Every structure is written in structure tokens, then in C-alpha cells.
Coordinates of C-alpha atoms in Angstrom, one line a residue:
X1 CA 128.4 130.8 134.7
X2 CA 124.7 133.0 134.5
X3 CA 125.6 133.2 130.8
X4 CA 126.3 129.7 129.9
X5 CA 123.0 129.1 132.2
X6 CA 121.0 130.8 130.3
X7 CA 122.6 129.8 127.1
X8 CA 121.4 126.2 127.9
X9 CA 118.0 127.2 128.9
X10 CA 118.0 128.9 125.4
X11 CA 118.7 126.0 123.8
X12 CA 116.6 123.4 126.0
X13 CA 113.9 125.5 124.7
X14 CA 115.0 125.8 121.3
X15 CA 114.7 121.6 121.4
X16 CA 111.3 121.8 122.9
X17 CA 110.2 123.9 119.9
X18 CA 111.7 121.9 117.3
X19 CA 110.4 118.6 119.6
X20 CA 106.2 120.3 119.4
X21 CA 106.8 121.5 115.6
X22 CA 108.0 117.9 114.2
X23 CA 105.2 116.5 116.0
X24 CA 102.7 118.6 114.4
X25 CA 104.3 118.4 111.4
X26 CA 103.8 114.4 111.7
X27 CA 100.1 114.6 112.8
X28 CA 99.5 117.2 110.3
X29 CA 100.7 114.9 107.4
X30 CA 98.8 112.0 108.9
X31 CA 95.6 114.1 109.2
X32 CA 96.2 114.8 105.3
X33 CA 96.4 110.9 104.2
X34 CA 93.5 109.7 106.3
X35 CA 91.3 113.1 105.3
X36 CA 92.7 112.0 102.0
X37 CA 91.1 108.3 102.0
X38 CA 88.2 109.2 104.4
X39 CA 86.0 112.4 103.1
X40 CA 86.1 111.1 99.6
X41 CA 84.8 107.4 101.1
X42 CA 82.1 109.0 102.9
X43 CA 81.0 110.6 99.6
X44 CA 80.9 107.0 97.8
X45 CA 79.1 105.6 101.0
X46 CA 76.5 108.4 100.2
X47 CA 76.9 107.2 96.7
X48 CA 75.6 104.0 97.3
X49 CA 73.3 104.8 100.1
X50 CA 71.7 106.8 97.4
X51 CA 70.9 103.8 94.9
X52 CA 68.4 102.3 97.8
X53 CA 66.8 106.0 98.1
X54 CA 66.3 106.7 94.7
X55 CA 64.6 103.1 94.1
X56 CA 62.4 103.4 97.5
X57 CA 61.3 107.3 96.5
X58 CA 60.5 106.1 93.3
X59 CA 58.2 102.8 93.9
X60 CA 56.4 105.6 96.6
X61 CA 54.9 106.8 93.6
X62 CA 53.2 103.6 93.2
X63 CA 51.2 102.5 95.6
X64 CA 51.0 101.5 99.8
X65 CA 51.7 98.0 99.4
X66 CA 54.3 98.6 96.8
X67 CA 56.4 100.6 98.9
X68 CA 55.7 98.5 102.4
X69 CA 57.0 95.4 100.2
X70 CA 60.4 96.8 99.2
X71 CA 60.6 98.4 102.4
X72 CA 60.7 95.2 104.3
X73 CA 62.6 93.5 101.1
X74 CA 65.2 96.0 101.3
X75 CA 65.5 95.5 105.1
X76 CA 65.6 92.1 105.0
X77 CA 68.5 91.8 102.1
X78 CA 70.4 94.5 103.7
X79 CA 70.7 92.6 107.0
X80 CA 70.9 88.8 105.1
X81 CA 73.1 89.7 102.7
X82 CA 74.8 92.6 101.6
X83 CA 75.6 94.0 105.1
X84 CA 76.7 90.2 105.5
X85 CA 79.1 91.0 102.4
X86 CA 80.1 94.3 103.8
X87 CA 81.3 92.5 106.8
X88 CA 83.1 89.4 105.7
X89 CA 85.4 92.1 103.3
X90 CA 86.8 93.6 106.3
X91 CA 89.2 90.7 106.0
X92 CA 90.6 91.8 103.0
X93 CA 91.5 95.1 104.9
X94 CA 93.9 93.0 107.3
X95 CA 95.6 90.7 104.5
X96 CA 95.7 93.0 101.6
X97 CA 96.2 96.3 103.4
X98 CA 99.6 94.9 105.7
X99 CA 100.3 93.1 102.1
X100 CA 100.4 96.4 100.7
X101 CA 102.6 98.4 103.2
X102 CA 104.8 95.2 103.3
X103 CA 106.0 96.2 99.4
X104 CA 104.2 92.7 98.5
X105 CA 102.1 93.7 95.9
X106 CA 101.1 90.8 94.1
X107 CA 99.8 89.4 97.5
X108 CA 97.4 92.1 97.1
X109 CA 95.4 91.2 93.6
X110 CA 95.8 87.5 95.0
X111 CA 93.6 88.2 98.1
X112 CA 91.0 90.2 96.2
X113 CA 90.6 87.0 94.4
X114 CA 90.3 85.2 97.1
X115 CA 87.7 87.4 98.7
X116 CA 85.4 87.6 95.5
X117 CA 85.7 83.8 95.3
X118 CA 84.5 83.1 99.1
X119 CA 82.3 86.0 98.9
X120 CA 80.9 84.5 95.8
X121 CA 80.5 81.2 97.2
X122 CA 78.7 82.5 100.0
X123 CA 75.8 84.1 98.2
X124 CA 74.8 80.7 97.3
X125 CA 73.2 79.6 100.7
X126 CA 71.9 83.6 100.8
X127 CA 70.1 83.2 97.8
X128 CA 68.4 79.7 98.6
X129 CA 67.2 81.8 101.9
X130 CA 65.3 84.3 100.2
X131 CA 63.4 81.5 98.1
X132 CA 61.6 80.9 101.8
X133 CA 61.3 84.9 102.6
X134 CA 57.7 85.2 102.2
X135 CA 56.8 82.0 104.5
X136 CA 59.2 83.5 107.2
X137 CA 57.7 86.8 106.9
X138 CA 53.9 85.4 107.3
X139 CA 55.3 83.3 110.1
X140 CA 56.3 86.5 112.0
X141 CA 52.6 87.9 111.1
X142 CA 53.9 89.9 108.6
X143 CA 50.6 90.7 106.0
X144 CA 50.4 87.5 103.6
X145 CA 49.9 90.3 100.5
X146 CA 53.1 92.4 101.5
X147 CA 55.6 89.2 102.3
X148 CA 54.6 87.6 99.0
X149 CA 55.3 91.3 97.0
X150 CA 58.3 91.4 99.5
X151 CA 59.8 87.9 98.2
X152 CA 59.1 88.8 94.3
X153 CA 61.2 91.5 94.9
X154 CA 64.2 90.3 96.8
X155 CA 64.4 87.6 94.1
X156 CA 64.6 90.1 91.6
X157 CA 68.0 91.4 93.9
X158 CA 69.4 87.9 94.3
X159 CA 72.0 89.6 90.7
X160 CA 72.7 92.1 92.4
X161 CA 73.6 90.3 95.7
X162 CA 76.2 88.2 93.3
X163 CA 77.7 91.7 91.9
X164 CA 78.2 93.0 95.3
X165 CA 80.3 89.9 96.0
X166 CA 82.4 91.4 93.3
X167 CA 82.5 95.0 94.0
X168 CA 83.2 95.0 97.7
X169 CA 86.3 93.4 97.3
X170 CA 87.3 95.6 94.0
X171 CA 86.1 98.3 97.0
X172 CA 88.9 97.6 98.8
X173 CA 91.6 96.5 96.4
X174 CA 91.0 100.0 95.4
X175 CA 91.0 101.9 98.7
X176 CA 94.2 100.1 100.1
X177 CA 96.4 102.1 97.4
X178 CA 94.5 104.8 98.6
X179 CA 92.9 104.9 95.1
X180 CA 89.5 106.7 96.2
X181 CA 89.0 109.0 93.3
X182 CA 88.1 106.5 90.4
X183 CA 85.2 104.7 92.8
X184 CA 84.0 107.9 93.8
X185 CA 83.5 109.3 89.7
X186 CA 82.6 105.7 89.4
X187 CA 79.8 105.6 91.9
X188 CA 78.5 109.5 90.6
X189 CA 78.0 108.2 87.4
X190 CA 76.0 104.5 88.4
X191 CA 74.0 106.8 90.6
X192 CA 73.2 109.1 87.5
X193 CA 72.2 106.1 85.4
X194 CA 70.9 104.6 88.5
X195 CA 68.4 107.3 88.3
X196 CA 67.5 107.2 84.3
X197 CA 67.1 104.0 84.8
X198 CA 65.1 103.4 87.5
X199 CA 62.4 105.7 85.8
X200 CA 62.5 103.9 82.2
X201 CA 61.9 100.2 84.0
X202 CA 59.5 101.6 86.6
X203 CA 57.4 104.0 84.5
X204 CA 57.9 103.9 81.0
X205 CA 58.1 99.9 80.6
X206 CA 55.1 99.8 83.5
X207 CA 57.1 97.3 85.5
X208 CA 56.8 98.5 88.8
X209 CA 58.7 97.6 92.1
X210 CA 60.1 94.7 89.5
X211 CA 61.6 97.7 87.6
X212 CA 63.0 99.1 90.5
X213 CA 65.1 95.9 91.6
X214 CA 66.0 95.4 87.8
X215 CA 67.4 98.7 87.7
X216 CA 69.4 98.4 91.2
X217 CA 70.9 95.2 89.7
X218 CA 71.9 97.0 86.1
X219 CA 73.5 99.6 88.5
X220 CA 75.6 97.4 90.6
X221 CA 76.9 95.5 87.7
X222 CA 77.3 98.7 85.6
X223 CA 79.6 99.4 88.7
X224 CA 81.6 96.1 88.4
X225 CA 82.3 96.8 84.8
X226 CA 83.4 100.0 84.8
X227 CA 86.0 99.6 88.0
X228 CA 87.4 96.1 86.6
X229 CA 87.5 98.3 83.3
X230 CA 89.9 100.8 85.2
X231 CA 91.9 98.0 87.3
X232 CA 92.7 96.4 83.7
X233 CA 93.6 99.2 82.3
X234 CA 95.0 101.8 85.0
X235 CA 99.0 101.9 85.4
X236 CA 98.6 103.1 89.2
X237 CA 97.1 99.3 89.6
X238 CA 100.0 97.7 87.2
X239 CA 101.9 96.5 90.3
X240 CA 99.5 94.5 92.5
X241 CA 97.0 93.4 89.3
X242 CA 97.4 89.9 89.0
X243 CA 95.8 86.8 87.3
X244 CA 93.8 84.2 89.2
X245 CA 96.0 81.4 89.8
X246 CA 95.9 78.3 92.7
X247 CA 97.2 81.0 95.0
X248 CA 94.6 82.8 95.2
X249 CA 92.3 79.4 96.0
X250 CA 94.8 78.6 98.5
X251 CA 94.1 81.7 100.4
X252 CA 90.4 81.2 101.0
X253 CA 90.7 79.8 104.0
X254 CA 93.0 82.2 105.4
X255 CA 90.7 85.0 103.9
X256 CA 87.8 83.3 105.8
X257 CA 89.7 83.0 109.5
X258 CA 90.0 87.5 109.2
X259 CA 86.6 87.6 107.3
X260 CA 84.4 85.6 109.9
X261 CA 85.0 87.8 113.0
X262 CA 85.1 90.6 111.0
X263 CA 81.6 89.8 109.8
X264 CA 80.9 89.1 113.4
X265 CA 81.8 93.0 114.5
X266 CA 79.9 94.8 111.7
X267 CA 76.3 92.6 112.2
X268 CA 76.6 92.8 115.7
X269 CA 76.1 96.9 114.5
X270 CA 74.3 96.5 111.8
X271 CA 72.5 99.7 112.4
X272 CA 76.2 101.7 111.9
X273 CA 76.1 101.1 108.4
X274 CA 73.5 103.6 108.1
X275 CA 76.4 106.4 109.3
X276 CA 78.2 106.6 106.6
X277 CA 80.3 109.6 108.0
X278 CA 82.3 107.2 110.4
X279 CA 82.0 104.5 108.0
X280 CA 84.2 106.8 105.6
X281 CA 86.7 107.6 109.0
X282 CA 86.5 103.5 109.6
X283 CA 87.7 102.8 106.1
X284 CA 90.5 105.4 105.9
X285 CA 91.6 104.2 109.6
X286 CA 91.6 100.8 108.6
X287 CA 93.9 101.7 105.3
X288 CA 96.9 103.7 107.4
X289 CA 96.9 101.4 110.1
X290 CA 97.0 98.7 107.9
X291 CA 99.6 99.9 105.6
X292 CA 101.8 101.1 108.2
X293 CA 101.8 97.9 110.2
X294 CA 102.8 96.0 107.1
X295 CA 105.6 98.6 106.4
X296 CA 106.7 97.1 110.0
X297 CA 106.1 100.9 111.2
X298 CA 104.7 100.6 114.4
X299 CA 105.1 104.6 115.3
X300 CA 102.9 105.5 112.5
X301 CA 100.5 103.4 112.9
X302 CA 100.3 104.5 116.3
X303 CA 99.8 108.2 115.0
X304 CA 97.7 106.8 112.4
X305 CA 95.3 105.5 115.4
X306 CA 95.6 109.2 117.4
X307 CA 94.7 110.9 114.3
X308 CA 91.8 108.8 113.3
X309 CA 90.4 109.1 117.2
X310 CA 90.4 113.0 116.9
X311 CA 88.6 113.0 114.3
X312 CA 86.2 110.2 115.3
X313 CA 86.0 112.6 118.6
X314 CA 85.6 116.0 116.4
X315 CA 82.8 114.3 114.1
X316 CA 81.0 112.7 117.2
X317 CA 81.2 116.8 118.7
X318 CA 79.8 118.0 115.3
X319 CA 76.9 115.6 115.0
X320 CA 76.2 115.1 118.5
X321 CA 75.9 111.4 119.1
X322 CA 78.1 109.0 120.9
X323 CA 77.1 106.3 117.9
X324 CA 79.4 107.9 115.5
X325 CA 82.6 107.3 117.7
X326 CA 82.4 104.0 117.1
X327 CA 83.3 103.4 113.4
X328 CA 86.4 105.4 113.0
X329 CA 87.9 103.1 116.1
X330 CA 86.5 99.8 114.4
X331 CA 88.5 100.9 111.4
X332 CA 91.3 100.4 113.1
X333 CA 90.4 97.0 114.8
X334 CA 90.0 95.8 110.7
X335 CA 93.3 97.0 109.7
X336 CA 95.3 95.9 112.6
X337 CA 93.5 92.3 112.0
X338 CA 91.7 92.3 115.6
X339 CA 88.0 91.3 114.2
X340 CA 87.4 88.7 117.1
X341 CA 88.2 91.6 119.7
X342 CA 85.6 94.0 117.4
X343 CA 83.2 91.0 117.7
X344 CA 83.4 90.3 121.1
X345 CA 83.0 93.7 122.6
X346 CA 80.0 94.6 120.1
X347 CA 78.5 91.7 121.6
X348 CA 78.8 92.7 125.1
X349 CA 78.1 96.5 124.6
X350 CA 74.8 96.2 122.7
X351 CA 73.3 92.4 123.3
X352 CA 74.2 91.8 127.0
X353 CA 74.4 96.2 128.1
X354 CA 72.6 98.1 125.5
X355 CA 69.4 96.3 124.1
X356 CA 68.7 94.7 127.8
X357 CA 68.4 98.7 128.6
X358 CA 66.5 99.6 125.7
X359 CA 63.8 97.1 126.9
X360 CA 63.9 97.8 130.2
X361 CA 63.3 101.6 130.0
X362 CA 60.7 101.1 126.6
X363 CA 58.5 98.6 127.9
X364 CA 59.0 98.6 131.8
X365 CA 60.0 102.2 132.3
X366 CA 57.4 103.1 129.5
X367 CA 59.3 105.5 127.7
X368 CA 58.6 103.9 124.8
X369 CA 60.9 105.5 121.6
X370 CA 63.3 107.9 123.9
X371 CA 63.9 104.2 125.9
X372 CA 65.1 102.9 123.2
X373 CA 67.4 105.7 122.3
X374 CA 69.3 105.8 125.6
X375 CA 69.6 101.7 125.3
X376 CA 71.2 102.6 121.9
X377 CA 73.3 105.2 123.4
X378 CA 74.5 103.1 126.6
X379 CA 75.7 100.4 123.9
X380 CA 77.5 102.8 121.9
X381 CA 79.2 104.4 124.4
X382 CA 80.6 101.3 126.1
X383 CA 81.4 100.4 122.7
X384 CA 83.2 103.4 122.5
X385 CA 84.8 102.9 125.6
X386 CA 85.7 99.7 125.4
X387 CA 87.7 99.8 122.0
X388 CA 89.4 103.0 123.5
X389 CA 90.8 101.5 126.3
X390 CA 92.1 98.1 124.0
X391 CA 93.6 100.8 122.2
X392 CA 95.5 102.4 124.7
X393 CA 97.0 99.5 126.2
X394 CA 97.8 98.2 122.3
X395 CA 101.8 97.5 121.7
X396 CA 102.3 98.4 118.7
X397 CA 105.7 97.2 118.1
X398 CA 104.0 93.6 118.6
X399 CA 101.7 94.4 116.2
X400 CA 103.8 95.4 113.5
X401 CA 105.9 92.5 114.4
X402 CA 102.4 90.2 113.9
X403 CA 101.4 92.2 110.8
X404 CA 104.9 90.7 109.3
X405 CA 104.9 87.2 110.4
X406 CA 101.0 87.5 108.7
X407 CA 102.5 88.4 105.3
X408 CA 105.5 86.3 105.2
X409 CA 103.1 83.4 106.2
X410 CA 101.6 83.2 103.2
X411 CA 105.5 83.6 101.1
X412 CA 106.4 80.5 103.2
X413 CA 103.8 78.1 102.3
X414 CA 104.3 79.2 98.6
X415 CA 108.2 78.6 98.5
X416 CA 106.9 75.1 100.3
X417 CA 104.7 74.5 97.6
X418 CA 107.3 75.3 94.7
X419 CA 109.6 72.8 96.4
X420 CA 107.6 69.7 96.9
X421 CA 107.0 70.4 92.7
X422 CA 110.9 70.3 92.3
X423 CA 111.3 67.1 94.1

């Protein structure tokens, strides 16, 4: 009797082992596709970042004005339009990424079309806004000689705005196959040329600030060419590349219901673009979540959210700021198609919580700047909060079970379609 006792304590902990080893075996191998998809995505974000640094550094060597105007300029795009962009692709992580893990691959190419077309058609009404930025910069007592150098310049972006619309999406028809390493040598080498020319149009041809927007818009279309250069010729994309059929135009009002709240969450923090660590942890959260839920795996995705908030929670350690958490959670709000919910809480967290504070304690409290760092901080870390306990009360079987009935949606109103052409 002792023997066979302890023979099934043996063996109870024998289990127990094998139960802690296949879970770290799972976790580990998660860790390894979202490190895979994240670390190389921060280094793009950098990337890019660096396009707007180089330019600014460079047009410092001009003069005060010129670098006040592109300052503002720059500011003033970023937040109009291609943070706007930035934003309103988050749809495509929802439809193309659950696409994706759902085996539907030629759902995939058709919403990327469907993104750059709405994207596209949404520059328009951006564009006609910056004809008017110099009057609305005077209005706000801006200096009449900086808003007019600020408006030449932003006009010389509007190109660049209308590549963006292009790229973002190729972005993330690129990053939902987990296919980081082609934007990454991609963005190394437009930052390279970014560089050379940046100097030739600023110095050499004498064209000043002009030059530097010129150059940022050869850059960003330099960038189109070359990643639609490797989508139409790469085998790893043979499966989800499509053509542009009626399809994809049917889809722009379903890219447009995931796309608006989505724009919602990331302008409501527009200041988090600036991170681009947890930007790179939002992206790869947004892919496996995404993926799995479309592969109708709820478990995984459920590891796939653990494993993206430990490392969200490690990051925020390393750099010491509660503002990083957030990203690497709204990730997962993008790929599990829950903009609205992103939107919402950014909304309470910073407009009704954390700017109210940040006045308060800045111009009542008088502590000026630190005031409006802990108003910042109180935002972010209800924010944080906030998303944290959505997630933990998340059932992810329904989810998996929503991602599907998203996919087949669009299969249903196609078959429709091909049957009202038979009759």
C-alpha cells in the first residue's frame, strides 16, 4: 500500500513536470514569433522616424525661421494626416490578419486594396486642408512669416501624404505573413538615399526647406516602388497577391467600419507614435492575435495576449515609464477587431482623467512641466489599466468564433453576388 502510494505521488509529479515544461515550451515558442515580428518592426519604426530627423537636422543648418517652419509643418501633417493614415490601417490588421490565419489568402491582397483605395480617397479632403494652414496658423497667433514658410512646405508633402496611403497598407500586407525582413532592408536603404538626397536638394541645388520636403516625398515613393517591386515579384507573397477587382471596391465600406474606430484609438494617443518600441510590440501583438483568432484558435491567441503583456510589462521595467505599456495591449485590441473599445477608453483615460490633471497641477498647482508629466502619466496608467482588465475578462472562444463569422461574411456576400449573375 506505502509503495503503490508513493508510486502515484511519483507519478502525480512526474505529470506536474511534463504539465510546467509544455507550458513553457508553448510560451517559449510564442515569445519567438512575436520577438520575431516585433524587434525587427521597432527597427523599421526607427527607420522611418529617422526620415523626419534627418530632414529637420538638416534644414537646422539653414536658418531660425527655416527650422521653426518645418517644425510646426511637420507637426501639423503628422497629427492631420499621416498619423491619421497610421490609424485608419489598423483596420486592415482585423480583416486581413483573421483572413490570413483563416487559410483565405486571397481575402488578404483584396483588403489591402481596399485599404489603399479608402486611404487614397481620404487624402483628398487632407490635402484641401493644408491649402488653408497658414491662415489657421495666423489665427492661433502663430508668426504671419513662420505659418506662411510652414504652409509652402506642407504643400510640398501633400506627394508624400498620397504615397503613405499606399505604403501603410503594403505595411501591413507585409507584416500579417510575418514578412518583416524585406521592409526592414527596404526602409535601410530609403533612409540611406533619404540621406544623399536630402543634402543634393537642400545644399547643392540651393533649394532649401523646399529640398527637404522634395526629398522626403522621393523617399516615401522610392519606398512604394521598391516593396510593390518585391510583392510582384516575391514567391512567399504568390498566395495572397491578387489583382484589383470589384471585390476589393466592395470591401471599402467594411474596411471603413474597423478603420474608423481604429483611427479613433491611435489619435486619441497621438503622442504614442513617438514610442516606437511598443509600437513594434503593438504590431507583432496585433499579427498573432490576429492570425490565431482567424485560425479559430482561441488558446493561442490567448497565449499570444500573455506573451505580448510580459513583454509590454518587461519593456515598461526597462524604460521606466507607464506610457509604454500601453501599445503592446492596443496591438491586441487591432487584431482582435475591438477598435471602438480602444477608442472609448483612450478617450476617458486621457481627455476626461489625464489632461484635466495635467491642467490642474500645471496651471493651478503651478508645477508647470512636471504637472504635465504626472497628467500624462495618470492617463497612461488608466489606460493601461483599463485595457488590462477588458483583457482579462475577454472569452476568447467567442472571439475566435467572431473572428470566423468576420471572414466568412465577406465569402457569403460574394457567392450572393455570383448567383444573382447566374440568374
Amino acid at each position: 500500500m506505502a509503495e503503490s502510494m508513493e508510486e502515484q505521488l511519483l507519478g502525480n509529479e512526474e505529470n506536474r513536470r511534463w504539465i510546467i515544461t509544455t507550458e513553457w515550451e508553448i510560451y517559449s515558442q510564442e515569445l519567438k514569433k512575436l520577438s520575431y515580428i516585433a524587434a525587427p518592426m521597432v527597427a523599421v519604426s526607427v527607420l522611418q522616424y529617422l526620415l523626419q530627423v534627418v530632414s529637420m537636422m538638416m534644414v537646422g543648418h539653414l536658418d531660425q525661421i527655416s527650422l521653426s517652419s518645418v517644425a510646426i509643418a511637420t507637426s501639423i501633417t503628422n497629427v492631420s494626416g499621416f498619423s491619421l493614415l497610421s490609424g485608419l490601417v489598423g483596420g486592415l490588421e482585423t480583416l486581413s490578419g483573421q483572413a490570413y490565419g483563416a487559410n483565405q489568402w486571397q481575402k488578404v491582397g483584396t483588403y489591402t486594396y481596399s485599404a489603399v483605395i479608402s486611404l487614397l480617397i481620404v487624402c483628398i479632403p487632407i490635402s484641401i486642408s493644408w491649402l488653408f494652414m497658414d491662415k489657421l496658423l495666423i489665427l492661433m497667433g502663430q508668426d504671419p512669416v513662420i505659418s506662411v514658410e510652414a504652409y509652402k512646405f506642407s504643400l510640398w508633402l501633400t506627394p508624400a501624404l498620397f504615397g503613405s496611403a499606399i505604403l501603410k497598407p503594403l505595411f501591413r500586407y507585409l507584416q500579417i505573413q510575418s514578412l518583416i525582413l524585406p521592409m526592414l532592408v527596404t526602409a535601410f536603404l530609403v533612409l540611406c538615399l533619404h540621406i544623399s538626397l536630402s543634402w543634393f536638394f537642400i545644399f547643392q541645388l540651393g533649394l532649401g526647406k523646399s529640398g527637404a520636403a522634395i526629398a522626403f516625398c522621393f523617399s516615401i515613393w522610392t519606398f512604394v516602388a521598391l516593396l510593390v517591386f518585391y510583392i510582384s515579384r516575391s514567391s512567399s507573397c504568390e498566395r495572397t497577391r491578387t489583382y484589383l477587382n470589384k471585390d476589393a471596391l466592395l470591401a471599402v465600406g467594411q474596411f471603413f467600419r474597423y478603420a474608423t474606430p481604429s483611427a479613433l484609438m491611435v489619435c486619441l494617443t497621438i503622442s504614442s507614435l513617438h514610442f516606437v518600441i511598443p509600437f513594434g510590440l503593438g504590431v507583432g501583438a496585433s499579427t498573432r492575435v490576429s492570425n490565431e483568432l482567424g485560425s479559430g484558435n482561441p488558446q493561442k491567441a490567448l497565449v499570444a495576449v500573455r506573451v505580448a503583456m510580459f513583454l509590454a510589462v518587461v519593456e515598461t521595467v526597462v524604460v521606466s515609464t507607464v506610457t509604454f505599456l500601453c501599445r503592446g495591449v492596443l496591438g491586441i485590441a487591432r487584431g482582435s477587431g475591438w477598435q471602438i473599445i480602444g477608442a472609448y477608453v483612450n478617450l476617458g483615460a486621457f481627455y476626461l482623467v489625464g489632461i484635466p490633471v495635467a491642467f490642474l497641477l500645471c496651471f493651478v498647482v503651478n508645477l508647470k512641466a512636471k504637472g504635465l508629466w504626472i497628467g500624462l502619466l495618470v492617463g497612461s496608467a488608466i489606460q493601461a489599466t483599463s485595457l488590462s482588465l477588458i483583457l482579462s475578462f475577454t472569452d476568447w472562444q467567442k472571439q475566435a468564433i467572431n473572428a470566423k463569422k468576420r471572414v466568412s461574411e465577406k465569402k457569403s456576400s460574394e457567392e450572393n453576388n455570383k448567383r444573382g449573375l447566374i440568374r
